[in-house]
Amino acid sequence: MKNKKRCLKAFCLLALLSCLIGCKDDDIKKNSTAFNNNLPIEIVGFEPQEVTSRSQFLIYGKNFGNDPSLVNLKLGGVETKVVNCNNECLYCMIPRNSNRGTIEISIGDQTAMAEERFTYISNTQVTTLCGYVDETGRYEVKDGSFDECGMNNPSWLSIDPKNPNHIYMIEEANSIRLIDMEKKEMSTVITIGQMNITSPRNLSWSVTGDTLFVNNWADWEAAPISITMLLRKEDFKKPHVLLSGWNHVISVSVHPQTGDIYFCQESDGGVYRYTMSTGEVSRMFTVGGSWIWIYPYFHPSGDFAYIIRPRDGVILKSHFNRETKELEYPSVFAGNWNWGHKEGVGTNASLGVLWQGAFVENDEYVVQHKEDTFDFYVADGELWGTHPGDLIWRISPTAEAVRYAGRGSTAMDGNHWGYVDGDLLKEVRFDGPHSIAYDEANKIFYIGDQYNHRIRQIIVE
């Protein structure tokens, strides 16, 4: 029995090797038998027993036929392409999220299910999506394919609500660029000169997804435009002034239900509402006096907003009054006003230089029927040469702050920042992560890694 299994394994590996080194499929098929619809399919074994996404996988059995295009294979309930087969052996690659471990094969009128299951090991890692930097660390702001495009500071990322394969990026003090996941290329959509602004800091979409709002962080006398609109019907290439005359508008955010715009003015630390139906502006409150950086992020429910103060290492929480349609004065939610990287709950956590954040629904919270099912992920970067974090935090609805990715290793000089892909908590290093966006449809985080001049990604298992 052992000799038979060894022979069968050797035959399969030889067939696989023939395929991999470029031999014609006919050379493999002529040594095997076509599928017989009058006989059952049998699955007698598989290897390896433990797998990760994209692992090579062999299934042994009978009556697989010699035409992989006829085989319908599901691994862990996920449709899987068969690379090659020779009636007694089938070769494929393990798909993402096939954690159920089941093996099901259907050909013609016959179907078979393996009695045993493989063990799927989640392998969520940080990888590099794009951004060319040569071996000396030189880069340039350049459009092109993912292999050749370059960037300076990817300071904001925003996924198109109507096309998750399009990610819009602010190239600080330069332009708005498009990361096209379908074409695998980066291109410039519109420059700051074409918009007649000097310093866009963040992007926010209208409720319909047809308008992109861009703030201008500048002195109103030098650059009077405060908020610009870009329209989908014009491919976001023609600017329209929405608001002007406000001083150093540091951020702009759209309420997910009302569609009104909430913006923050650095010069007085004020949080304002722009009512879309009337064009009126009203101030709701100020946060900490003048010259304060403030970034509000509305929860998908619209019931509250987290307000980040990057230079202070804190996240505030402001409830939304649905009668007045105003944000109420906030209180500290997480962080303690002192930079650090200590996990904890609420003010017991020490956070660093917090920049862009993203709400992500947690499936476990949904199963547990929790009232709030969204975690908040936030990029903790660098400011004025300080490196308190260089990581991605996950903040729970109960204010528990835990490290999600980054600070996984240290360089020879002891620094925890740098450029290393790999395991989220054991290997990865960032250098000033500034922006983050989450593609719910494809379960992918995109991270703008400022001083590495690259876009990193985390494909969530």
CSV table of C-alpha atoms in Angstrom, one decimal:
chain,number,residue,atom,x,y,z
A,1,MET,CA,0.0,0.0,0.0
A,2,LYS,CA,2.9,2.4,0.9
A,3,ASN,CA,4.7,1.5,-2.4
A,4,LYS,CA,1.5,2.2,-4.3
A,5,LYS,CA,1.1,5.6,-2.6
A,6,ARG,CA,4.7,6.5,-3.3
A,7,CYS,CA,4.3,5.6,-7.0
A,8,LEU,CA,1.1,7.6,-7.2
A,9,LYS,CA,2.7,10.6,-5.5
A,10,ALA,CA,5.8,10.3,-7.8
A,11,PHE,CA,3.5,10.1,-10.9
A,12,CYS,CA,1.6,13.2,-9.8
A,13,LEU,CA,4.8,15.2,-9.0
A,14,LEU,CA,6.2,14.2,-12.4
A,15,ALA,CA,3.1,15.4,-14.1
A,16,LEU,CA,3.2,18.6,-12.1
A,17,LEU,CA,6.8,19.1,-12.9
A,18,SER,CA,6.1,18.6,-16.6
A,19,CYS,CA,3.4,21.3,-16.4
A,20,LEU,CA,5.7,23.7,-14.5
A,21,ILE,CA,8.7,23.4,-16.9
A,22,GLY,CA,6.5,24.2,-19.9
A,23,CYS,CA,5.7,20.8,-21.4
A,24,LYS,CA,2.6,20.6,-23.5
A,25,ASP,CA,-0.6,19.5,-21.8
A,26,ASP,CA,-1.0,16.8,-24.4
A,27,ASP,CA,2.2,15.2,-23.1
A,28,ILE,CA,0.5,14.8,-19.7
A,29,LYS,CA,-3.0,13.9,-21.0
A,30,LYS,CA,-1.9,11.1,-23.3
A,31,ASN,CA,-0.7,9.2,-20.2
A,32,SER,CA,-4.1,9.5,-18.4
A,33,THR,CA,-7.7,8.5,-19.0
A,34,ALA,CA,-10.6,10.8,-19.9
A,35,PHE,CA,-13.4,11.3,-17.4
A,36,ASN,CA,-16.1,8.6,-17.5
A,37,ASN,CA,-19.5,10.0,-16.6
A,38,ASN,CA,-20.8,6.4,-15.8
A,39,LEU,CA,-18.3,5.9,-13.0
A,40,PRO,CA,-18.1,7.7,-9.6
A,41,ILE,CA,-15.4,10.2,-8.7
A,42,GLU,CA,-13.3,9.1,-5.7
A,43,ILE,CA,-11.1,11.2,-3.4
A,44,VAL,CA,-8.6,9.1,-1.6
A,45,GLY,CA,-6.2,11.7,-0.2
A,46,PHE,CA,-4.5,15.1,-0.5
A,47,GLU,CA,-1.4,17.0,0.5
A,48,PRO,CA,-0.2,19.0,2.3
A,49,GLN,CA,-2.4,18.7,5.3
A,50,GLU,CA,-1.8,22.3,6.5
A,51,VAL,CA,-2.0,25.1,3.9
A,52,THR,CA,-2.0,28.9,3.5
A,53,SER,CA,-3.4,31.0,0.8
A,54,ARG,CA,-1.7,30.3,-2.6
A,55,SER,CA,-0.2,27.0,-1.3
A,56,GLN,CA,0.3,24.3,-4.0
A,57,PHE,CA,-2.2,21.6,-3.4
A,58,LEU,CA,-2.5,18.0,-4.7
A,59,ILE,CA,-5.6,15.8,-4.6
A,60,TYR,CA,-5.4,12.1,-5.2
A,61,GLY,CA,-8.3,9.9,-6.4
A,62,LYS,CA,-10.0,8.3,-9.4
A,63,ASN,CA,-11.9,9.4,-12.4
A,64,PHE,CA,-10.7,13.0,-12.5
A,65,GLY,CA,-10.2,12.8,-16.2
A,66,ASN,CA,-7.5,14.6,-18.2
A,67,ASP,CA,-9.3,17.9,-18.9
A,68,PRO,CA,-9.0,20.5,-16.1
A,69,SER,CA,-11.5,22.7,-17.7
A,70,LEU,CA,-14.3,20.2,-17.0
A,71,VAL,CA,-13.5,20.0,-13.3
A,72,ASN,CA,-15.6,22.1,-10.9
A,73,LEU,CA,-13.5,22.3,-7.6
A,74,LYS,CA,-14.5,23.9,-4.3
A,75,LEU,CA,-11.9,24.2,-1.6
A,76,GLY,CA,-13.4,25.3,1.7
A,77,GLY,CA,-16.5,26.3,-0.2
A,78,VAL,CA,-14.6,28.6,-2.5
A,79,GLU,CA,-14.6,28.1,-6.3
A,80,THR,CA,-11.0,27.1,-7.3
A,81,LYS,CA,-9.3,26.8,-10.7
A,82,VAL,CA,-7.8,23.4,-11.5
A,83,VAL,CA,-4.3,23.9,-13.0
A,84,ASN,CA,-3.8,20.4,-14.2
A,85,CYS,CA,-5.1,16.8,-13.7
A,86,ASN,CA,-4.3,13.3,-15.0
A,87,ASN,CA,-7.3,11.2,-13.9
A,88,GLU,CA,-5.7,10.1,-10.6
A,89,CYS,CA,-4.1,13.4,-9.5
A,90,LEU,CA,-5.4,17.0,-9.5
A,91,TYR,CA,-3.2,20.1,-9.0
A,92,CYS,CA,-4.4,23.5,-7.8
A,93,MET,CA,-3.7,26.5,-5.6
A,94,ILE,CA,-5.4,27.1,-2.3
A,95,PRO,CA,-7.7,30.1,-2.5
A,96,ARG,CA,-8.1,32.9,0.1
A,97,ASN,CA,-10.4,32.3,3.0
A,98,SER,CA,-11.0,28.6,2.4
A,99,ASN,CA,-10.8,28.1,6.1
A,100,ARG,CA,-13.6,25.5,6.2
A,101,GLY,CA,-11.1,23.0,4.8
A,102,THR,CA,-13.6,21.0,2.7
A,103,ILE,CA,-12.8,19.5,-0.7
A,104,GLU,CA,-15.6,19.0,-3.3
A,105,ILE,CA,-15.2,17.9,-6.9
A,106,SER,CA,-17.9,17.9,-9.6
A,107,ILE,CA,-17.5,16.6,-13.1
A,108,GLY,CA,-20.4,16.0,-15.4
A,109,ASP,CA,-23.1,14.2,-13.4
A,110,GLN,CA,-20.7,13.0,-10.7
A,111,THR,CA,-19.8,14.7,-7.4
A,112,ALA,CA,-17.5,13.7,-4.6
A,113,MET,CA,-16.7,15.2,-1.2
A,114,ALA,CA,-13.5,14.3,0.8
A,115,GLU,CA,-14.1,12.6,4.1
A,116,GLU,CA,-11.2,14.6,5.7
A,117,ARG,CA,-10.5,18.3,5.7
A,118,PHE,CA,-7.3,20.2,5.3
A,119,THR,CA,-6.2,22.8,7.9
A,120,TYR,CA,-6.2,26.3,6.6
A,121,ILE,CA,-3.8,28.7,8.4
A,122,SER,CA,-4.6,32.4,8.0
A,123,ASN,CA,-1.7,34.2,6.6
A,124,THR,CA,-2.6,37.9,6.6
A,125,GLN,CA,0.5,39.9,5.8
A,126,VAL,CA,1.7,43.3,4.8
A,127,THR,CA,2.9,43.5,1.2
A,128,THR,CA,4.0,46.4,-1.1
A,129,LEU,CA,1.5,47.4,-3.7
A,130,CYS,CA,3.3,50.1,-5.6
A,131,GLY,CA,5.9,52.9,-5.4
A,132,TYR,CA,9.3,52.6,-7.0
A,133,VAL,CA,12.3,53.4,-4.9
A,134,ASP,CA,15.8,52.5,-6.1
A,135,GLU,CA,18.5,50.8,-4.0
A,136,THR,CA,19.9,54.2,-2.9
A,137,GLY,CA,16.5,55.4,-1.6
A,138,ARG,CA,15.9,57.7,-4.5
A,139,TYR,CA,12.4,58.2,-5.9
A,140,GLU,CA,10.4,60.6,-8.1
A,141,VAL,CA,6.7,61.5,-8.4
A,142,LYS,CA,5.9,59.6,-11.5
A,143,ASP,CA,2.8,58.1,-13.1
A,144,GLY,CA,2.9,54.6,-14.6
A,145,SER,CA,2.5,50.9,-13.8
A,146,PHE,CA,2.7,49.7,-10.3
A,147,ASP,CA,6.3,48.6,-11.0
A,148,GLU,CA,7.5,52.0,-12.2
A,149,CYS,CA,5.2,54.7,-10.6
A,150,GLY,CA,6.6,56.8,-7.8
A,151,MET,CA,5.3,59.1,-5.0
A,152,ASN,CA,6.6,61.5,-2.4
A,153,ASN,CA,4.0,61.6,0.4
A,154,PRO,CA,0.7,59.6,0.0
A,155,SER,CA,-1.0,61.7,2.6
A,156,TRP,CA,-4.6,60.6,2.1
A,157,LEU,CA,-6.3,57.6,0.6
A,158,SER,CA,-10.0,57.4,-0.4
A,159,ILE,CA,-11.8,54.5,-2.1
A,160,ASP,CA,-14.3,55.3,-4.7
A,161,PRO,CA,-17.7,54.3,-3.3
A,162,LYS,CA,-18.9,53.2,-6.7
A,163,ASN,CA,-15.8,51.3,-7.8
A,164,PRO,CA,-13.6,49.7,-5.0
A,165,ASN,CA,-10.8,49.2,-7.5
A,166,HIS,CA,-10.2,52.9,-7.7
A,167,ILE,CA,-8.4,54.5,-4.8
A,168,TYR,CA,-7.9,58.3,-4.9
A,169,MET,CA,-4.7,59.6,-3.3
A,170,ILE,CA,-3.6,63.0,-2.2
A,171,GLU,CA,0.0,63.6,-3.2
A,172,GLU,CA,0.8,66.3,-0.7
A,173,ALA,CA,1.4,69.8,-2.2
A,174,ASN,CA,1.1,68.3,-5.6
A,175,SER,CA,-2.0,66.6,-6.9
A,176,ILE,CA,-4.8,64.1,-6.6
A,177,ARG,CA,-3.8,60.8,-8.1
A,178,LEU,CA,-5.7,57.6,-9.0
A,179,ILE,CA,-4.5,54.1,-8.0
A,180,ASP,CA,-6.3,51.8,-10.5
A,181,MET,CA,-6.3,48.2,-9.3
A,182,GLU,CA,-7.8,47.0,-12.6
A,183,LYS,CA,-5.1,48.5,-14.8
A,184,LYS,CA,-2.4,48.1,-12.1
A,185,GLU,CA,-1.3,51.7,-12.7
A,186,MET,CA,-1.2,55.1,-11.0
A,187,SER,CA,-2.2,58.3,-12.8
A,188,THR,CA,-2.6,62.0,-12.0
A,189,VAL,CA,-6.2,63.1,-12.0
A,190,ILE,CA,-5.8,66.8,-11.3
A,191,THR,CA,-3.0,69.0,-9.9
A,192,ILE,CA,-3.2,71.7,-7.2
A,193,GLY,CA,-2.5,74.3,-9.8
A,194,GLN,CA,-5.5,73.2,-11.8
A,195,MET,CA,-7.7,73.4,-8.7
A,196,ASN,CA,-6.2,76.8,-7.7
A,197,ILE,CA,-5.4,75.6,-4.2
A,198,THR,CA,-2.1,75.0,-2.4
A,199,SER,CA,-2.5,72.2,0.1
A,200,PRO,CA,-5.2,69.6,0.0
A,201,ARG,CA,-5.2,67.5,3.2
A,202,ASN,CA,-8.2,65.2,2.9
A,203,LEU,CA,-11.0,63.9,0.6
A,204,SER,CA,-14.6,63.2,1.4
A,205,TRP,CA,-17.4,61.8,-0.8
A,206,SER,CA,-21.0,63.0,-1.1
A,207,VAL,CA,-23.7,60.7,0.0
A,208,THR,CA,-24.5,59.7,-3.6
A,209,GLY,CA,-20.8,59.2,-4.4
A,210,ASP,CA,-20.9,61.6,-7.3
A,211,THR,CA,-18.9,64.4,-5.8
A,212,LEU,CA,-15.5,64.6,-4.2
A,213,PHE,CA,-14.9,67.4,-1.7
A,214,VAL,CA,-11.3,68.6,-1.3
A,215,ASN,CA,-10.2,71.0,1.5
A,216,ASN,CA,-7.5,73.6,1.2
A,217,TRP,CA,-5.1,74.1,4.1
A,218,ALA,CA,-3.9,77.6,3.4
A,219,ASP,CA,-4.2,81.2,4.4
A,220,TRP,CA,-7.4,82.7,2.8
A,221,GLU,CA,-5.5,85.8,1.6
A,222,ALA,CA,-2.9,83.7,-0.2
A,223,ALA,CA,-5.4,81.1,-1.5
A,224,PRO,CA,-9.0,82.1,-0.9
A,225,ILE,CA,-10.6,78.8,-1.9
A,226,SER,CA,-11.5,76.7,1.2
A,227,ILE,CA,-13.4,73.7,-0.2
A,228,THR,CA,-13.4,72.5,-3.8
A,229,MET,CA,-15.8,70.1,-5.5
A,230,LEU,CA,-14.8,67.6,-8.2
A,231,LEU,CA,-17.7,65.9,-10.1
A,232,ARG,CA,-17.8,62.3,-11.4
A,233,LYS,CA,-19.6,63.3,-14.6
A,234,GLU,CA,-16.5,65.4,-15.4
A,235,ASP,CA,-14.1,62.6,-14.4
A,236,PHE,CA,-13.1,64.7,-11.3
A,237,LYS,CA,-10.9,66.9,-13.6
A,238,LYS,CA,-12.7,70.2,-13.3
A,239,PRO,CA,-12.9,72.1,-10.0
A,240,HIS,CA,-15.9,73.9,-8.6
A,241,VAL,CA,-15.6,76.3,-5.6
A,242,LEU,CA,-18.0,75.3,-2.8
A,243,LEU,CA,-16.6,77.6,0.0
A,244,SER,CA,-14.1,80.4,0.1
A,245,GLY,CA,-12.7,82.9,2.6
A,246,TRP,CA,-12.0,80.5,5.5
A,247,ASN,CA,-8.5,80.3,7.0
A,248,HIS,CA,-6.5,77.1,7.1
A,249,VAL,CA,-9.3,74.6,6.6
A,250,ILE,CA,-7.5,71.5,7.8
A,251,SER,CA,-10.2,68.8,7.1
A,252,VAL,CA,-13.6,68.2,5.6
A,253,SER,CA,-16.1,65.4,6.3
A,254,VAL,CA,-19.6,64.6,5.0
A,255,HIS,CA,-22.3,63.2,7.3
A,256,PRO,CA,-23.3,59.8,5.9
A,257,GLN,CA,-27.0,60.5,6.1
A,258,THR,CA,-27.7,64.2,5.9
A,259,GLY,CA,-25.0,65.0,3.4
A,260,ASP,CA,-24.0,68.2,5.2
A,261,ILE,CA,-20.3,69.1,5.3
A,262,TYR,CA,-18.4,69.4,8.6
A,263,PHE,CA,-15.1,71.2,8.3
A,264,CYS,CA,-12.4,72.3,10.8
A,265,GLN,CA,-10.4,75.5,10.8
A,266,GLU,CA,-7.0,75.2,12.2
A,267,SER,CA,-6.6,78.9,13.0
A,268,ASP,CA,-9.3,78.9,15.7
A,269,GLY,CA,-9.7,75.2,16.4
A,270,GLY,CA,-13.3,75.5,15.3
A,271,VAL,CA,-15.6,72.7,14.0
A,272,TYR,CA,-18.2,74.1,11.5
A,273,ARG,CA,-21.2,72.8,9.6
A,274,TYR,CA,-21.9,73.7,6.0
A,275,THR,CA,-25.6,73.0,5.3
A,276,MET,CA,-25.8,71.8,1.7
A,277,SER,CA,-29.5,72.9,1.2
A,278,THR,CA,-29.0,76.5,2.3
A,279,GLY,CA,-25.2,77.1,1.9
A,280,GLU,CA,-25.2,78.5,5.5
A,281,VAL,CA,-22.2,78.0,7.8
A,282,SER,CA,-22.5,77.6,11.6
A,283,ARG,CA,-19.9,77.0,14.2
A,284,MET,CA,-20.6,74.2,16.7
A,285,PHE,CA,-17.6,74.4,19.1
A,286,THR,CA,-13.9,74.9,19.3
A,287,VAL,CA,-11.4,72.2,20.4
A,288,GLY,CA,-8.4,73.3,22.4
A,289,GLY,CA,-8.0,76.9,21.2
A,290,SER,CA,-6.2,78.1,18.1
A,291,TRP,CA,-3.8,76.3,15.7
A,292,ILE,CA,-5.1,72.9,16.4
A,293,TRP,CA,-5.1,70.1,13.8
A,294,ILE,CA,-8.5,68.4,13.9
A,295,TYR,CA,-9.7,65.5,11.8
A,296,PRO,CA,-13.4,64.2,12.3
A,297,TYR,CA,-14.5,60.8,11.1
A,298,PHE,CA,-18.2,60.0,11.1
A,299,HIS,CA,-19.3,56.5,12.1
A,300,PRO,CA,-21.2,54.8,9.3
A,301,SER,CA,-24.4,55.1,11.5
A,302,GLY,CA,-23.9,58.8,11.6
A,303,ASP,CA,-24.6,58.7,15.4
A,304,PHE,CA,-21.2,60.1,16.4
A,305,ALA,CA,-17.8,61.1,15.1
A,306,TYR,CA,-14.3,60.4,16.3
A,307,ILE,CA,-12.2,63.5,16.2
A,308,ILE,CA,-8.4,62.9,15.9
A,309,ARG,CA,-5.9,65.4,17.2
A,310,PRO,CA,-2.7,64.2,15.5
A,311,ARG,CA,-0.2,66.3,17.4
A,312,ASP,CA,-1.7,65.3,20.8
A,313,GLY,CA,-2.1,61.5,20.5
A,314,VAL,CA,-5.8,61.5,21.4
A,315,ILE,CA,-9.1,60.5,19.9
A,316,LEU,CA,-12.1,62.4,21.0
A,317,LYS,CA,-15.7,61.3,20.6
A,318,SER,CA,-18.5,63.6,19.6
A,319,HIS,CA,-22.2,62.5,19.5
A,320,PHE,CA,-24.4,63.7,16.7
A,321,ASN,CA,-27.6,65.5,17.7
A,322,ARG,CA,-30.2,64.5,15.0
A,323,GLU,CA,-32.6,67.3,16.0
A,324,THR,CA,-30.1,70.1,15.6
A,325,LYS,CA,-27.9,68.2,13.1
A,326,GLU,CA,-24.9,69.3,15.1
A,327,LEU,CA,-22.0,67.5,16.7
A,328,GLU,CA,-21.9,68.0,20.4
A,329,TYR,CA,-18.8,69.0,22.4
A,330,PRO,CA,-16.5,65.9,22.5
A,331,SER,CA,-14.8,64.0,25.3
A,332,VAL,CA,-11.6,62.0,25.3
A,333,PHE,CA,-12.2,58.5,24.0
A,334,ALA,CA,-8.7,57.0,23.7
A,335,GLY,CA,-5.2,58.2,24.4
A,336,ASN,CA,-3.8,60.4,27.2
A,337,TRP,CA,-2.2,63.4,25.6
A,338,ASN,CA,1.3,61.9,25.8
A,339,TRP,CA,2.8,60.2,22.8
A,340,GLY,CA,3.6,56.5,23.1
A,341,HIS,CA,2.7,53.1,21.8
A,342,LYS,CA,1.2,51.4,24.9
A,343,GLU,CA,-1.9,49.2,24.4
A,344,GLY,CA,-4.8,49.8,26.8
A,345,VAL,CA,-8.3,51.0,27.3
A,346,GLY,CA,-9.3,54.6,27.0
A,347,THR,CA,-6.9,57.0,28.6
A,348,ASN,CA,-4.7,54.0,29.8
A,349,ALA,CA,-3.6,53.7,26.2
A,350,SER,CA,-0.6,55.8,24.9
A,351,LEU,CA,-1.0,56.6,21.2
A,352,GLY,CA,1.3,58.5,18.8
A,353,VAL,CA,0.9,60.9,15.9
A,354,LEU,CA,-2.5,59.8,14.6
A,355,TRP,CA,-3.4,60.6,11.0
A,356,GLN,CA,-6.0,59.0,8.8
A,357,GLY,CA,-8.5,56.5,10.2
A,358,ALA,CA,-11.1,54.0,8.8
A,359,PHE,CA,-14.1,52.3,10.2
A,360,VAL,CA,-14.2,48.5,9.5
A,361,GLU,CA,-17.1,46.2,10.4
A,362,ASN,CA,-16.1,43.3,12.7
A,363,ASP,CA,-17.9,40.1,11.9
A,364,GLU,CA,-17.5,38.8,15.5
A,365,TYR,CA,-19.4,41.8,16.7
A,366,VAL,CA,-22.2,41.1,14.2
A,367,VAL,CA,-22.5,37.5,15.4
A,368,GLN,CA,-22.6,38.7,19.0
A,369,HIS,CA,-25.4,41.2,18.1
A,370,LYS,CA,-23.4,44.1,19.6
A,371,GLU,CA,-24.9,47.6,19.2
A,372,ASP,CA,-21.7,49.0,17.5
A,373,THR,CA,-20.1,46.5,15.1
A,374,PHE,CA,-17.3,48.7,13.8
A,375,ASP,CA,-13.7,48.9,14.9
A,376,PHE,CA,-11.7,52.0,14.0
A,377,TYR,CA,-8.2,51.6,12.4
A,378,VAL,CA,-5.9,54.5,12.5
A,379,ALA,CA,-2.4,55.2,11.1
A,380,ASP,CA,0.1,56.3,13.7
A,381,GLY,CA,3.0,57.9,11.9
A,382,GLU,CA,5.8,60.5,12.4
A,383,LEU,CA,6.0,64.2,13.1
A,384,TRP,CA,9.0,66.5,13.0
A,385,GLY,CA,11.4,63.7,13.3
A,386,THR,CA,9.7,61.9,16.2
A,387,HIS,CA,8.7,58.2,15.9
A,388,PRO,CA,6.3,57.4,18.8
A,389,GLY,CA,4.3,54.8,16.8
A,390,ASP,CA,4.9,53.8,13.2
A,391,LEU,CA,2.1,51.3,13.4
A,392,ILE,CA,-1.6,50.7,12.7
A,393,TRP,CA,-3.9,50.8,15.7
A,394,ARG,CA,-7.2,49.0,16.0
A,395,ILE,CA,-9.6,50.8,18.4
A,396,SER,CA,-12.7,48.9,19.5
A,397,PRO,CA,-16.1,50.5,20.3
A,398,THR,CA,-15.2,50.1,24.0
A,399,ALA,CA,-12.0,52.2,23.5
A,400,GLU,CA,-9.6,49.3,23.6
A,401,ALA,CA,-6.5,50.2,21.6
A,402,VAL,CA,-4.4,47.3,20.3
A,403,ARG,CA,-1.5,47.1,17.8
A,404,TYR,CA,-2.8,45.7,14.5
A,405,ALA,CA,0.3,46.0,12.4
A,406,GLY,CA,3.8,47.5,12.6
A,407,ARG,CA,6.7,47.5,15.1
A,408,GLY,CA,7.2,43.8,14.4
A,409,SER,CA,11.0,43.9,14.2
A,410,THR,CA,13.9,46.3,14.8
A,411,ALA,CA,16.8,47.3,12.7
A,412,MET,CA,20.4,46.8,13.7
A,413,ASP,CA,20.4,50.3,15.1
A,414,GLY,CA,17.5,49.4,17.3
A,415,ASN,CA,14.9,51.5,15.4
A,416,HIS,CA,11.4,50.1,15.1
A,417,TRP,CA,10.7,51.9,11.9
A,418,GLY,CA,11.9,51.1,8.4
A,419,TYR,CA,10.7,49.1,5.4
A,420,VAL,CA,9.9,45.4,6.0
A,421,ASP,CA,7.0,43.4,4.6
A,422,GLY,CA,5.6,40.2,6.3
A,423,ASP,CA,3.8,39.1,9.4
A,424,LEU,CA,1.6,41.9,10.9
A,425,LEU,CA,3.0,41.7,14.4
A,426,LYS,CA,6.3,39.8,14.1
A,427,GLU,CA,8.1,41.4,11.1
A,428,VAL,CA,6.4,44.5,9.6
A,429,ARG,CA,8.0,47.9,9.8
A,430,PHE,CA,6.6,51.2,8.5
A,431,ASP,CA,8.2,54.6,8.3
A,432,GLY,CA,5.6,57.3,9.0
A,433,PRO,CA,2.4,55.6,7.9
A,434,HIS,CA,0.1,58.6,7.2
A,435,SER,CA,-3.0,57.3,5.4
A,436,ILE,CA,-5.2,54.3,5.5
A,437,ALA,CA,-8.3,53.1,3.6
A,438,TYR,CA,-10.3,49.9,3.7
A,439,ASP,CA,-11.9,48.2,0.7
A,440,GLU,CA,-14.9,46.3,2.2
A,441,ALA,CA,-15.7,44.5,-1.0
A,442,ASN,CA,-12.3,42.9,-1.4
A,443,LYS,CA,-11.2,42.9,2.3
A,444,ILE,CA,-8.0,44.9,1.7
A,445,PHE,CA,-6.3,47.7,3.7
A,446,TYR,CA,-4.3,50.2,1.7
A,447,ILE,CA,-1.7,52.2,3.7
A,448,GLY,CA,0.2,55.2,2.5
A,449,ASP,CA,3.7,54.8,3.9
A,450,GLN,CA,5.0,58.4,3.9
A,451,TYR,CA,8.8,58.1,4.2
A,452,ASN,CA,9.0,54.8,2.4
A,453,HIS,CA,7.2,56.5,-0.5
A,454,ARG,CA,5.1,53.5,-1.1
A,455,ILE,CA,1.6,52.1,-0.9
A,456,ARG,CA,1.5,49.0,1.3
A,457,GLN,CA,-1.5,46.7,1.5
A,458,ILE,CA,-3.0,44.1,3.8
A,459,ILE,CA,-5.2,41.5,2.2
A,460,VAL,CA,-7.3,40.3,5.1
A,461,GLU,CA,-7.8,36.6,5.5
